[in-house]
Amino acid sequence: MVINTVLSLMACNYPPEKLTVYLSDDGWSDLTFYALLEASHFSKHWIPFCKKFSIEPRSPAAYFSSITNSVDDHLSKSKKFLSIKKLFEEMEHRINTAMKLGRISNEIKAQHKGFSEWDSGSSPRDHQTIVQILIDGRDQEAIDIEGSQLPSLIYLSREKRPEHHHNFKAGAMNSLIRVSANISNGSVILNVDCDMYSNNSESVRDALCFLMDEKEGQEIAFVQYPQCFINITKNDIYASSLRVEFPGLDGYGGPLYVGTGCFHRRETLCGKKYMKGYKFEFIEGFKRKEGSVSELEESSKFLANCVYEKGTQWGNEMGLKYGCAVEDVITGLAIQCRGWKSVFFNPTRQGFMGLPPTTLSQTLVQHKRWAEGDLQILLSKHGPLIHGFGKMKLGQQMGYHVYLLWAPSCFVFLYYLVVPPLYLLNGVSLFPKVSSPWFLPFAYVIVTVNYYSMVEFLQCGGTILAWWNEQRIWLFKRTTSYLFGFIDTIFKLVGFSKSAFDITVKVTELDVSQRYEQEIMEFGSPSPMFTILATLAMLHIFSLIWVFKWLFSSSFKGLALEALFLQVVMVSVMVLINLPVYHSMFFRKDKGRMPASVTIKATLFALLLCAMFYY
Ligand SMILES: O=c1ccn([C@@H]2O[C@H](COP(=O)(O)OP(=O)(O)O[C@H]3O[C@H](CO)[C@@H](O)[C@H](O)[C@H]3O)[C@@H](O)[C@H]2O)c(=O)[nH]1
Ligand SMILES: [Mn+2]
């Protein structure tokens, strides 16, 4: 995947002599280095091919798979196409062979001096910095098969030592910022996650249009593209498409920085404050550094060493901020608090595409990290209300809080999910009667909120079923991810545990991905999150069964139903929302069903709750 990220960016429509692509490898893997070396060779064929035929997307894997989907493309029959496809497949094959072998053969090692770097380190958590310039764009001989200049390509694996905290992605980004300043010092930095690729070769130029705009460009710090995903199923069972996101915030000073698909000015990322009359020195800002490849490599190394940041503002006022699970959001917020604006740009041909989480637990874990990070910001002195006071628009501050309040909102939802069904058991009414005028505000809020969210969702191109699925995932996230996110943040605050970056898993097994394609929800492993979901689901079904029993019993009074109407509706809707959970608990036989241990535990918990309440 990462090779496709790199190649799609190298092939973008921008003068290659002004383009430098850096790959940060926090995994310290010679296999990644080898793949990048292969990509550097392949780029000599790939870039001219892309430019000649103006193809999109320029990630080879994405391009070739899009072609097989539409066979009648005349280009696909041409000789050039077949030969480049063959080259790509051969490269893939060589990389896969090396991956299967699990190490780099001596034959390959002889291809590049860089492999010797892996002789001295000991493990991904304990090794020296590696900087390797694979393509030096200044070199007259760094040309593709048509004789055009190639963009520079650089591999970086920053130093890691067990006694130094590496600060996850923020640490990696800060090393990249310094190393790139030493080698190419471009004034605009694009940051793309390793699981994404550039889907639109014009993105660089488009973003520069905003940053260089004579009237308003001066105050813009970054241009954020939305996170778009390939491989989303028709009705998006895990609601990963993030369909309805930032257009609203854009009107209030700009969207959040979400860590990928984002163009930053180098200066603003390094702590520069906005001042009126600021002029962006674009041309002069760009000067390639002097020095031979090995000199540049040597001088870059210490910039990516563990001790470099000691006693500096890096991780604080400089670069991405440390200590927050959403380093991107807190960094973007700090930039906006320094007076800068940002821009949300969502062209028809999407800018960047990535992989969404494809199982329920991946989704829930990812959201736990986000909710946790957002709560950390809320509780910190960098929060938009206090720190952003007077620097941000009220609408923007409120926009941030939609995210920052994710974690604490879990309690509201837990309350509404636990208390009404329990009270239903002994017939206690919690909401106004249908005939009472106080019923109207409730009905109004319920109807408009859902109607509005559905219309907005459909306008953004979703299906009704996808909207329904999204409601379910919201419910799941609120009762599990946000709850755990809240608890973890509070524990960290009082010093019980340390922060971690739970990386979103990208490799899945075949049967798991088949179930994903068929939109069957994946449970599979026993997790406390699933126990909560299943317990709530059981609670609702018990409550509903109780209602039925009571409806058909002799003591039934129509009047009581009027008083309990809203509760009955709520419980029924929850049972409908939870259908996939019941299905996974009682009807499925595949490996992705709810583990029996969870089913038993949940049923017992739910029964216990009901019993406690009923007696
Ligand atoms: O120690 C680390 C951990 C992560 N990463 C990189 O960080 C990126 C994002 O990680 P991923 O596992 O893909 O997380 P996601 O949940 O998909 O990330 C989303 O959420 C993050 C904040 O939580 C943002 O930083 C990301 O840009 C955004 O895509 C990847 O390129 C990783 O290689 C590192 O370089 N070093
Ligand atoms: Mn990701």
XYZ file of C-alpha atoms in Angstrom, residues 10 202 251 406 432 452:
6
model
C 5.520 11.361 -7.121
C -4.179 18.276 -9.492
C -17.750 29.092 7.042
C -17.952 13.088 22.307
C -45.340 13.090 29.264
C -32.663 16.844 9.564
